[in-house]
Amino acid sequence: MTRISGEAWLGRRLRAVAGTAVAMALTLTATPGWASEPTGRHPLIAPAPTAPGTDDALDQRVDAEQSEVSGRAVLDSGHVDIGPRYRDGQWSIQIHDDTVVPSVWRHLPDVVFQVPDAAVQKVPDDPNYTFLGQNPGTPVYVVPQTQNRDVVWIGWNTQDPGTMEAIQRGVTMNLLGVQGPGDVIVYLQSGNLGAPEVLWNSTKPYPQPLWVETNTHTHANWIFSEPGVYLAVIEISADLIDGGKVSSQGTLRFSVGDQTSTEQAFTAAYAGPTPPPGGSPAAAGQDGPASRSGTSSDGTSTALLTALIVLVAVLLVGGLIWSAVRGAAARRRAETEREAAVAGDGAARAGGREGQR
């Protein structure tokens, strides 16, 4: 029988312990929610299916030379996107308006999305939709993920050429607050059998970050529980290829229901209880200037998580090594005692044989 010395066994055991600790650390960093990405990110967003008759609107390409226009616009039908623009070193949130030909970019304070009574649908009797917080059969206003010709079709894109050339991988769209008579919920649904994926929910704490890859064009379902004027404060931020950071805030304005005044939506001021990070509530209604300084809270959170993972791995390795050393010592003691017993037994037998002589 091959015998393994205590030292050889200890060496093998320590190598196994180290391998186990490394594997566990890698498993932790690969687990969703522990990945080395900004915290709060959702999984990568797949484009919504193109509705019949939309001429592959989701496959759009944004022209670098599209105009930026001023003046109020009430958008009540047709295709529009929220998105960041980066021009002449300035980062801003704008509305890409496809309801006119050629398409144009508009400033957030100039735009009201009007959601008519034609958008009303009833909450389905399905447990997958309990997140809406409404009883089955309750009427709600729906801006759908797939286009309804009678309702404005609101999405978002990161396809501005200046943006795509300047940023690293994508942007964070952050919901900072909602003001209105009811709830606002934005969710994605992949096909008829897929469970809804909630992106923003005004009944939950803020901020609510949403990660969007570069060159993405997505539409989702926007649910409004009551008619009236809604203001949604958002922030879009990104890391630049040159190492800088940019961030801008703005207010999306919604006039929900045929009897709601669009004029009131234009003039309403956000006075919610949640101050937007990186700026004052008073500035939330305007496109903010580019910001190229400051520490990312996402980066800080990632560093803390990494430090925690390393600490757990070190403690685990220490505990297992201590256990391995104790095991090795016990094995050595047992071997020594066994060898002493064998030697003593041999000596006793030798003495017996001498006595017999």
mmCIF file of C-alpha atoms in Angstrom:
data_model
loop_
_atom_site.group_PDB
_atom_site.id
_atom_site.type_symbol
_atom_site.label_atom_id
_atom_site.label_comp_id
_atom_site.label_asym_id
_atom_site.label_seq_id
_atom_site.Cartn_x
_atom_site.Cartn_y
_atom_site.Cartn_z
ATOM 1 C CA MET A 1 0.000 0.000 0.000
ATOM 2 C CA THR A 2 1.312 3.440 -0.903
ATOM 3 C CA ARG A 3 1.541 5.738 2.089
ATOM 4 C CA ILE A 4 1.307 9.530 1.821
ATOM 5 C CA SER A 5 3.409 11.488 4.288
ATOM 6 C CA GLY A 6 1.786 14.207 6.374
ATOM 7 C CA GLU A 7 3.770 16.885 4.508
ATOM 8 C CA ALA A 8 2.726 15.595 1.075
ATOM 9 C CA TRP A 9 -0.900 15.328 2.160
ATOM 10 C CA LEU A 10 -0.785 18.878 3.542
ATOM 11 C CA GLY A 11 0.647 20.210 0.276
ATOM 12 C CA ARG A 12 -2.094 18.548 -1.765
ATOM 13 C CA ARG A 13 -4.741 19.796 0.649
ATOM 14 C CA LEU A 14 -3.508 23.393 0.510
ATOM 15 C CA ARG A 15 -3.502 23.337 -3.295
ATOM 16 C CA ALA A 16 -7.083 22.034 -3.260
ATOM 17 C CA VAL A 17 -8.119 24.725 -0.759
ATOM 18 C CA ALA A 18 -6.617 27.476 -2.886
ATOM 19 C CA GLY A 19 -8.367 26.136 -5.988
ATOM 20 C CA THR A 20 -11.688 25.987 -4.160
ATOM 21 C CA ALA A 21 -11.344 29.563 -2.881
ATOM 22 C CA VAL A 22 -10.506 30.881 -6.348
ATOM 23 C CA ALA A 23 -13.453 29.005 -7.869
ATOM 24 C CA MET A 24 -15.820 30.407 -5.227
ATOM 25 C CA ALA A 25 -14.552 33.954 -5.777
ATOM 26 C CA LEU A 26 -15.047 33.576 -9.532
ATOM 27 C CA THR A 27 -18.538 32.198 -8.947
ATOM 28 C CA LEU A 28 -19.442 35.177 -6.763
ATOM 29 C CA THR A 29 -18.195 37.693 -9.310
ATOM 30 C CA ALA A 30 -20.091 35.896 -12.081
ATOM 31 C CA THR A 31 -23.388 35.840 -10.189
ATOM 32 C CA PRO A 32 -25.985 38.414 -11.396
ATOM 33 C CA GLY A 33 -25.931 41.380 -9.038
ATOM 34 C CA TRP A 34 -22.237 40.788 -8.196
ATOM 35 C CA ALA A 35 -20.835 41.375 -11.651
ATOM 36 C CA SER A 36 -18.322 44.174 -12.166
ATOM 37 C CA GLU A 37 -20.937 46.394 -13.737
ATOM 38 C CA PRO A 38 -22.616 49.465 -12.220
ATOM 39 C CA THR A 39 -25.134 48.278 -9.668
ATOM 40 C CA GLY A 40 -28.790 48.355 -10.471
ATOM 41 C CA ARG A 41 -28.265 47.569 -14.111
ATOM 42 C CA HIS A 42 -30.884 45.482 -15.804
ATOM 43 C CA PRO A 43 -29.939 42.692 -18.229
ATOM 44 C CA LEU A 44 -29.203 43.881 -21.763
ATOM 45 C CA ILE A 45 -32.403 45.099 -23.360
ATOM 46 C CA ALA A 46 -33.495 43.303 -26.509
ATOM 47 C CA PRO A 47 -35.368 45.420 -29.050
ATOM 48 C CA ALA A 48 -39.139 45.083 -28.958
ATOM 49 C CA PRO A 49 -40.699 43.177 -31.873
ATOM 50 C CA THR A 50 -41.599 45.362 -34.809
ATOM 51 C CA ALA A 51 -45.344 45.779 -35.149
ATOM 52 C CA PRO A 52 -46.991 44.887 -38.475
ATOM 53 C CA GLY A 53 -47.066 47.881 -40.780
ATOM 54 C CA THR A 54 -44.339 49.862 -38.991
ATOM 55 C CA ASP A 55 -41.854 49.483 -41.862
ATOM 56 C CA ASP A 56 -39.160 48.104 -39.561
ATOM 57 C CA ALA A 57 -39.114 51.340 -37.545
ATOM 58 C CA LEU A 58 -36.898 49.719 -34.918
ATOM 59 C CA ASP A 59 -34.129 49.295 -37.484
ATOM 60 C CA GLN A 60 -33.763 53.048 -37.839
ATOM 61 C CA ARG A 61 -30.502 54.880 -38.432
ATOM 62 C CA VAL A 62 -30.138 58.397 -37.056
ATOM 63 C CA ASP A 63 -28.539 60.920 -39.412
ATOM 64 C CA ALA A 64 -25.762 63.039 -37.925
ATOM 65 C CA GLU A 65 -27.105 66.066 -39.745
ATOM 66 C CA GLN A 66 -30.661 65.952 -38.417
ATOM 67 C CA SER A 67 -31.817 69.374 -37.290
ATOM 68 C CA GLU A 68 -32.367 70.528 -33.731
ATOM 69 C CA VAL A 69 -35.509 72.677 -33.556
ATOM 70 C CA SER A 70 -37.173 74.904 -30.973
ATOM 71 C CA GLY A 71 -40.830 75.643 -30.286
ATOM 72 C CA ARG A 72 -43.598 73.776 -28.521
ATOM 73 C CA ALA A 73 -44.837 70.477 -29.921
ATOM 74 C CA VAL A 74 -47.682 68.254 -28.704
ATOM 75 C CA LEU A 75 -46.891 64.685 -29.800
ATOM 76 C CA ASP A 76 -50.053 62.564 -29.759
ATOM 77 C CA SER A 77 -49.295 59.898 -32.394
ATOM 78 C CA GLY A 78 -46.421 58.521 -34.405
ATOM 79 C CA HIS A 79 -42.913 57.414 -33.501
ATOM 80 C CA VAL A 80 -40.708 59.334 -31.020
ATOM 81 C CA ASP A 81 -37.620 58.436 -28.974
ATOM 82 C CA ILE A 82 -35.968 59.824 -25.868
ATOM 83 C CA GLY A 83 -32.190 59.897 -26.221
ATOM 84 C CA PRO A 84 -28.874 61.540 -25.388
ATOM 85 C CA ARG A 85 -27.069 63.854 -27.817
ATOM 86 C CA TYR A 86 -23.438 64.860 -27.748
ATOM 87 C CA ARG A 87 -22.536 67.823 -29.940
ATOM 88 C CA ASP A 88 -19.722 70.351 -29.625
ATOM 89 C CA GLY A 89 -18.772 68.931 -26.233
ATOM 90 C CA GLN A 90 -22.295 69.340 -24.854
ATOM 91 C CA TRP A 91 -24.312 66.383 -23.516
ATOM 92 C CA SER A 92 -28.108 66.691 -23.361
ATOM 93 C CA ILE A 93 -31.336 64.693 -23.325
ATOM 94 C CA GLN A 94 -33.589 65.358 -26.304
ATOM 95 C CA ILE A 95 -36.593 63.940 -28.139
ATOM 96 C CA HIS A 96 -35.999 62.386 -31.549
ATOM 97 C CA ASP A 97 -39.215 63.260 -33.394
ATOM 98 C CA ASP A 98 -40.070 60.923 -36.258
ATOM 99 C CA THR A 99 -43.603 62.304 -36.659
ATOM 100 C CA VAL A 100 -42.293 64.916 -39.109
ATOM 101 C CA VAL A 101 -40.288 64.534 -42.308
ATOM 102 C CA PRO A 102 -37.382 64.881 -42.128
ATOM 103 C CA SER A 103 -36.965 63.791 -38.494
ATOM 104 C CA VAL A 104 -35.800 66.400 -35.981
ATOM 105 C CA TRP A 105 -34.475 66.654 -32.429
ATOM 106 C CA ARG A 106 -36.496 68.623 -29.861
ATOM 107 C CA HIS A 107 -35.683 69.972 -26.385
ATOM 108 C CA LEU A 108 -37.530 68.340 -23.472
ATOM 109 C CA PRO A 109 -39.237 71.535 -22.170
ATOM 110 C CA ASP A 110 -40.736 72.010 -25.673
ATOM 111 C CA VAL A 111 -42.461 68.614 -25.790
ATOM 112 C CA VAL A 112 -45.653 67.227 -24.252
ATOM 113 C CA PHE A 113 -46.623 63.618 -24.939
ATOM 114 C CA GLN A 114 -50.411 63.536 -25.199
ATOM 115 C CA VAL A 115 -51.945 60.150 -24.357
ATOM 116 C CA PRO A 116 -55.596 60.070 -25.483
ATOM 117 C CA ASP A 117 -58.558 58.085 -24.204
ATOM 118 C CA ALA A 118 -57.988 55.788 -27.181
ATOM 119 C CA ALA A 119 -55.060 54.399 -25.157
ATOM 120 C CA VAL A 120 -57.300 52.967 -22.416
ATOM 121 C CA GLN A 121 -57.058 49.213 -21.838
ATOM 122 C CA LYS A 122 -58.169 46.972 -18.985
ATOM 123 C CA VAL A 123 -55.750 45.263 -16.621
ATOM 124 C CA PRO A 124 -55.681 41.540 -17.540
ATOM 125 C CA ASP A 125 -56.797 38.875 -15.090
ATOM 126 C CA ASP A 126 -53.315 37.380 -14.938
ATOM 127 C CA PRO A 127 -51.031 37.063 -11.879
ATOM 128 C CA ASN A 128 -48.079 38.175 -14.025
ATOM 129 C CA TYR A 129 -49.535 41.694 -13.931
ATOM 130 C CA THR A 130 -49.975 42.157 -10.201
ATOM 131 C CA PHE A 131 -47.001 44.555 -10.340
ATOM 132 C CA LEU A 132 -49.407 47.097 -11.857
ATOM 133 C CA GLY A 133 -51.073 47.384 -8.458
ATOM 134 C CA GLN A 134 -54.549 47.397 -10.032
ATOM 135 C CA ASN A 135 -57.436 44.946 -9.879
ATOM 136 C CA PRO A 136 -58.179 42.916 -13.030
ATOM 137 C CA GLY A 137 -60.507 44.819 -15.319
ATOM 138 C CA THR A 138 -59.381 48.270 -14.097
ATOM 139 C CA PRO A 139 -58.966 50.731 -16.989
ATOM 140 C CA VAL A 140 -55.466 52.190 -17.406
ATOM 141 C CA TYR A 141 -53.827 54.296 -20.103
ATOM 142 C CA VAL A 142 -51.290 52.305 -22.150
ATOM 143 C CA VAL A 143 -48.603 53.551 -24.502
ATOM 144 C CA PRO A 144 -47.822 50.103 -25.945
ATOM 145 C CA GLN A 145 -44.538 48.455 -26.761
ATOM 146 C CA THR A 146 -45.752 47.719 -30.293
ATOM 147 C CA GLN A 147 -47.204 50.606 -32.236
ATOM 148 C CA ASN A 148 -50.843 51.647 -31.945
ATOM 149 C CA ARG A 149 -51.517 54.150 -34.723
ATOM 150 C CA ASP A 150 -53.905 56.092 -32.464
ATOM 151 C CA VAL A 151 -51.371 56.541 -29.656
ATOM 152 C CA VAL A 152 -47.959 58.185 -29.538
ATOM 153 C CA TRP A 153 -45.244 55.492 -29.683
ATOM 154 C CA ILE A 154 -42.580 56.387 -27.104
ATOM 155 C CA GLY A 155 -39.209 54.661 -27.038
ATOM 156 C CA TRP A 156 -35.570 55.541 -26.486
ATOM 157 C CA ASN A 157 -32.412 55.268 -28.512
ATOM 158 C CA THR A 158 -28.649 55.689 -28.138
ATOM 159 C CA GLN A 159 -28.112 56.153 -31.879
ATOM 160 C CA ASP A 160 -27.046 59.773 -32.138
ATOM 161 C CA PRO A 161 -23.754 59.530 -34.107
ATOM 162 C CA GLY A 162 -22.009 62.024 -31.825
ATOM 163 C CA THR A 163 -23.045 59.958 -28.800
ATOM 164 C CA MET A 164 -21.936 56.653 -30.308
ATOM 165 C CA GLU A 165 -18.521 58.083 -31.207
ATOM 166 C CA ALA A 166 -17.941 59.592 -27.756
ATOM 167 C CA ILE A 167 -19.136 57.063 -25.166
ATOM 168 C CA GLN A 168 -17.587 53.770 -24.094
ATOM 169 C CA ARG A 169 -20.283 51.083 -23.962
ATOM 170 C CA GLY A 170 -23.658 52.626 -23.240
ATOM 171 C CA VAL A 171 -25.590 54.944 -20.953
ATOM 172 C CA THR A 172 -27.473 54.786 -17.675
ATOM 173 C CA MET A 173 -31.032 56.121 -17.874
ATOM 174 C CA ASN A 174 -32.079 56.922 -14.323
ATOM 175 C CA LEU A 175 -35.638 57.637 -13.193
ATOM 176 C CA LEU A 176 -35.303 60.184 -10.380
ATOM 177 C CA GLY A 177 -38.925 60.979 -9.606
ATOM 178 C CA VAL A 178 -42.502 61.066 -10.891
ATOM 179 C CA GLN A 179 -45.195 63.627 -10.126
ATOM 180 C CA GLY A 180 -48.807 63.040 -11.116
ATOM 181 C CA PRO A 181 -52.276 61.943 -10.017
ATOM 182 C CA GLY A 182 -51.497 58.227 -10.334
ATOM 183 C CA ASP A 183 -48.781 55.661 -10.919
ATOM 184 C CA VAL A 184 -46.433 55.310 -13.877
ATOM 185 C CA ILE A 185 -44.941 51.933 -14.735
ATOM 186 C CA VAL A 186 -42.677 51.098 -17.672
ATOM 187 C CA TYR A 187 -42.076 47.471 -18.566
ATOM 188 C CA LEU A 188 -40.856 45.218 -21.368
ATOM 189 C CA GLN A 189 -42.467 42.035 -22.570
ATOM 190 C CA SER A 190 -40.637 39.648 -24.894
ATOM 191 C CA GLY A 191 -43.278 37.856 -26.940
ATOM 192 C CA ASN A 192 -46.675 36.587 -25.797
ATOM 193 C CA LEU A 193 -45.263 33.988 -23.381
ATOM 194 C CA GLY A 194 -42.551 36.088 -21.744
ATOM 195 C CA ALA A 195 -43.060 37.445 -18.247
ATOM 196 C CA PRO A 196 -43.060 41.253 -17.960
ATOM 197 C CA GLU A 197 -39.744 42.883 -17.035
ATOM 198 C CA VAL A 198 -40.397 46.030 -14.998
ATOM 199 C CA LEU A 199 -37.940 48.824 -15.802
ATOM 200 C CA TRP A 200 -39.403 51.811 -13.930
ATOM 201 C CA ASN A 201 -42.132 51.925 -11.287
ATOM 202 C CA SER A 202 -43.181 55.180 -9.612
ATOM 203 C CA THR A 203 -44.407 53.276 -6.538
ATOM 204 C CA LYS A 204 -40.842 52.137 -5.772
ATOM 205 C CA PRO A 205 -37.927 54.103 -4.242
ATOM 206 C CA TYR A 206 -35.767 56.325 -6.433
ATOM 207 C CA PRO A 207 -33.395 56.458 -8.180
ATOM 208 C CA GLN A 208 -34.166 53.625 -10.612
ATOM 209 C CA PRO A 209 -31.252 53.120 -13.036
ATOM 210 C CA LEU A 210 -31.590 51.409 -16.395
ATOM 211 C CA TRP A 211 -28.558 50.397 -18.474
ATOM 212 C CA VAL A 212 -28.826 50.851 -22.263
ATOM 213 C CA GLU A 213 -26.119 49.714 -24.676
ATOM 214 C CA THR A 214 -24.746 51.941 -27.420
ATOM 215 C CA ASN A 215 -26.694 51.845 -30.720
ATOM 216 C CA THR A 216 -29.852 50.560 -29.027
ATOM 217 C CA HIS A 217 -33.396 51.396 -30.122
ATOM 218 C CA THR A 218 -36.104 50.100 -27.794
ATOM 219 C CA HIS A 219 -39.804 50.553 -27.091
ATOM 220 C CA ALA A 220 -41.616 49.479 -23.940
ATOM 221 C CA ASN A 221 -45.084 49.626 -22.386
ATOM 222 C CA TRP A 222 -45.860 52.845 -20.484
ATOM 223 C CA ILE A 223 -48.767 52.522 -18.028
ATOM 224 C CA PHE A 224 -50.585 55.494 -16.443
ATOM 225 C CA SER A 225 -53.142 54.568 -13.791
ATOM 226 C CA GLU A 226 -55.129 57.838 -13.896
ATOM 227 C CA PRO A 227 -55.744 60.733 -16.307
ATOM 228 C CA GLY A 228 -53.928 63.991 -15.628
ATOM 229 C CA VAL A 229 -50.559 65.712 -15.966
ATOM 230 C CA TYR A 230 -47.453 63.670 -15.182
ATOM 231 C CA LEU A 231 -43.866 64.829 -14.889
ATOM 232 C CA ALA A 232 -41.074 62.243 -14.925
ATOM 233 C CA VAL A 233 -37.579 63.445 -14.033
ATOM 234 C CA ILE A 234 -34.812 61.438 -15.687
ATOM 235 C CA GLU A 235 -31.047 61.578 -15.857
ATOM 236 C CA ILE A 236 -28.848 60.081 -18.580
ATOM 237 C CA SER A 237 -25.148 59.625 -17.869
ATOM 238 C CA ALA A 238 -22.215 57.906 -19.563
ATOM 239 C CA ASP A 239 -18.465 57.346 -19.462
ATOM 240 C CA LEU A 240 -16.606 58.896 -22.369
ATOM 241 C CA ILE A 241 -13.909 57.144 -24.351
ATOM 242 C CA ASP A 242 -11.454 59.885 -23.357
ATOM 243 C CA GLY A 243 -11.991 59.072 -19.666
ATOM 244 C CA GLY A 244 -14.462 61.840 -18.857
ATOM 245 C CA LYS A 245 -18.005 61.510 -17.556
ATOM 246 C CA VAL A 246 -21.140 63.226 -18.820
ATOM 247 C CA SER A 247 -24.574 63.583 -17.269
ATOM 248 C CA SER A 248 -27.745 65.524 -17.985
ATOM 249 C CA GLN A 249 -31.197 65.759 -16.414
ATOM 250 C CA GLY A 250 -34.587 66.610 -17.858
ATOM 251 C CA THR A 251 -38.320 66.307 -17.329
ATOM 252 C CA LEU A 252 -40.637 64.260 -19.533
ATOM 253 C CA ARG A 253 -44.112 65.815 -19.711
ATOM 254 C CA PHE A 254 -47.288 63.774 -20.248
ATOM 255 C CA SER A 255 -50.874 64.938 -20.727
ATOM 256 C CA VAL A 256 -52.962 61.804 -20.112
ATOM 257 C CA GLY A 257 -56.634 61.710 -21.107
ATOM 258 C CA ASP A 258 -58.627 63.726 -23.627
ATOM 259 C CA GLN A 259 -59.811 66.186 -20.952
ATOM 260 C CA THR A 260 -56.320 66.976 -19.638
ATOM 261 C CA SER A 261 -54.841 70.349 -20.604
ATOM 262 C CA THR A 262 -51.640 70.209 -22.625
ATOM 263 C CA GLU A 263 -50.993 73.825 -21.615
ATOM 264 C CA GLN A 264 -50.962 72.758 -17.983
ATOM 265 C CA ALA A 265 -48.468 70.028 -18.868
ATOM 266 C CA PHE A 266 -46.170 72.603 -20.479
ATOM 267 C CA THR A 267 -46.224 74.946 -17.493
ATOM 268 C CA ALA A 268 -46.220 72.423 -14.624
ATOM 269 C CA ALA A 269 -43.130 72.449 -12.398
ATOM 270 C CA TYR A 270 -41.700 69.385 -10.717
ATOM 271 C CA ALA A 271 -41.995 69.680 -6.934
ATOM 272 C CA GLY A 272 -41.568 66.050 -5.935
ATOM 273 C CA PRO A 273 -39.958 64.982 -2.661
ATOM 274 C CA THR A 274 -36.959 63.314 -4.302
ATOM 275 C CA PRO A 275 -34.146 65.750 -5.201
ATOM 276 C CA PRO A 276 -32.448 64.520 -8.382
ATOM 277 C CA PRO A 277 -28.855 63.340 -7.763
ATOM 278 C CA GLY A 278 -26.282 65.686 -9.247
ATOM 279 C CA GLY A 279 -28.588 68.700 -9.444
ATOM 280 C CA SER A 280 -31.393 70.637 -7.834
ATOM 281 C CA PRO A 281 -35.101 69.989 -8.488
ATOM 282 C CA ALA A 282 -35.374 73.449 -10.035
ATOM 283 C CA ALA A 283 -32.906 72.455 -12.735
ATOM 284 C CA ALA A 284 -34.649 69.194 -13.500
ATOM 285 C CA GLY A 285 -36.883 70.694 -16.172
ATOM 286 C CA GLN A 286 -33.939 71.805 -18.300
ATOM 287 C CA ASP A 287 -31.322 69.969 -20.298
ATOM 288 C CA GLY A 288 -28.283 70.046 -18.008
ATOM 289 C CA PRO A 289 -24.747 70.811 -19.205
ATOM 290 C CA ALA A 290 -22.119 68.150 -19.589
ATOM 291 C CA SER A 291 -20.418 67.081 -16.395
ATOM 292 C CA ARG A 292 -16.892 65.711 -16.674
ATOM 293 C CA SER A 293 -16.003 65.264 -13.025
ATOM 294 C CA GLY A 294 -17.075 63.490 -9.868
ATOM 295 C CA THR A 295 -16.961 59.934 -8.624
ATOM 296 C CA SER A 296 -19.438 57.436 -9.986
ATOM 297 C CA SER A 297 -21.628 55.946 -7.271
ATOM 298 C CA ASP A 298 -21.844 52.830 -9.442
ATOM 299 C CA GLY A 299 -18.053 52.569 -9.424
ATOM 300 C CA THR A 300 -17.935 53.031 -5.645
ATOM 301 C CA SER A 301 -20.495 50.284 -5.143
ATOM 302 C CA THR A 302 -18.574 47.974 -7.441
ATOM 303 C CA ALA A 303 -15.338 48.600 -5.487
ATOM 304 C CA LEU A 304 -17.080 47.829 -2.192
ATOM 305 C CA LEU A 305 -18.502 44.600 -3.583
ATOM 306 C CA THR A 306 -15.094 43.579 -4.901
ATOM 307 C CA ALA A 307 -13.479 44.270 -1.509
ATOM 308 C CA LEU A 308 -16.186 42.228 0.213
ATOM 309 C CA ILE A 309 -15.638 39.293 -2.152
ATOM 310 C CA VAL A 310 -11.870 39.393 -1.542
ATOM 311 C CA LEU A 311 -12.420 39.516 2.242
ATOM 312 C CA VAL A 312 -14.767 36.520 2.114
ATOM 313 C CA ALA A 313 -12.259 34.576 -0.013
ATOM 314 C CA VAL A 314 -9.379 35.408 2.389
ATOM 315 C CA LEU A 315 -11.408 34.323 5.430
ATOM 316 C CA LEU A 316 -12.438 31.150 3.652
ATOM 317 C CA VAL A 317 -8.852 30.302 2.687
ATOM 318 C CA GLY A 318 -7.641 31.035 6.236
ATOM 319 C CA GLY A 319 -10.287 28.807 7.784
ATOM 320 C CA LEU A 320 -9.651 25.944 5.409
ATOM 321 C CA ILE A 321 -5.859 26.206 5.819
ATOM 322 C CA TRP A 322 -6.254 26.145 9.615
ATOM 323 C CA SER A 323 -8.452 23.066 9.279
ATOM 324 C CA ALA A 324 -5.971 21.458 6.904
ATOM 325 C CA VAL A 325 -3.014 22.121 9.246
ATOM 326 C CA ARG A 326 -4.903 20.645 12.189
ATOM 327 C CA GLY A 327 -5.766 17.606 10.076
ATOM 328 C CA ALA A 328 -2.133 17.187 9.057
ATOM 329 C CA ALA A 329 -0.939 17.446 12.675
ATOM 330 C CA ALA A 330 -3.487 14.861 13.743
ATOM 331 C CA ARG A 331 -2.361 12.550 10.956
ATOM 332 C CA ARG A 332 1.282 12.973 11.997
ATOM 333 C CA ARG A 333 0.445 12.221 15.654
ATOM 334 C CA ALA A 334 -1.533 9.147 14.642
ATOM 335 C CA GLU A 335 1.313 7.915 12.424
ATOM 336 C CA THR A 336 3.890 8.524 15.189
ATOM 337 C CA GLU A 337 1.775 6.690 17.745
ATOM 338 C CA ARG A 338 1.200 3.807 15.338
ATOM 339 C CA GLU A 339 4.887 3.541 14.525
ATOM 340 C CA ALA A 340 5.771 3.672 18.261
ATOM 341 C CA ALA A 341 3.223 0.951 18.954
ATOM 342 C CA VAL A 342 4.624 -1.218 16.164
ATOM 343 C CA ALA A 343 8.170 -0.669 17.473
ATOM 344 C CA GLY A 344 7.111 -1.480 21.041
ATOM 345 C CA ASP A 345 5.307 -4.609 19.928
ATOM 346 C CA GLY A 346 8.402 -5.718 18.021
ATOM 347 C CA ALA A 347 10.632 -5.093 21.029
ATOM 348 C CA ALA A 348 8.285 -7.041 23.281
ATOM 349 C CA ARG A 349 8.312 -10.004 20.924
ATOM 350 C CA ALA A 350 12.105 -9.916 20.712
ATOM 351 C CA GLY A 351 12.334 -9.894 24.505
ATOM 352 C CA GLY A 352 10.013 -12.879 24.718
ATOM 353 C CA ARG A 353 12.134 -14.874 22.345
ATOM 354 C CA GLU A 354 15.257 -14.065 24.434
ATOM 355 C CA GLY A 355 13.482 -15.265 27.566
ATOM 356 C CA GLN A 356 12.579 -18.535 25.944
ATOM 357 C CA ARG A 357 16.192 -19.171 25.135
#
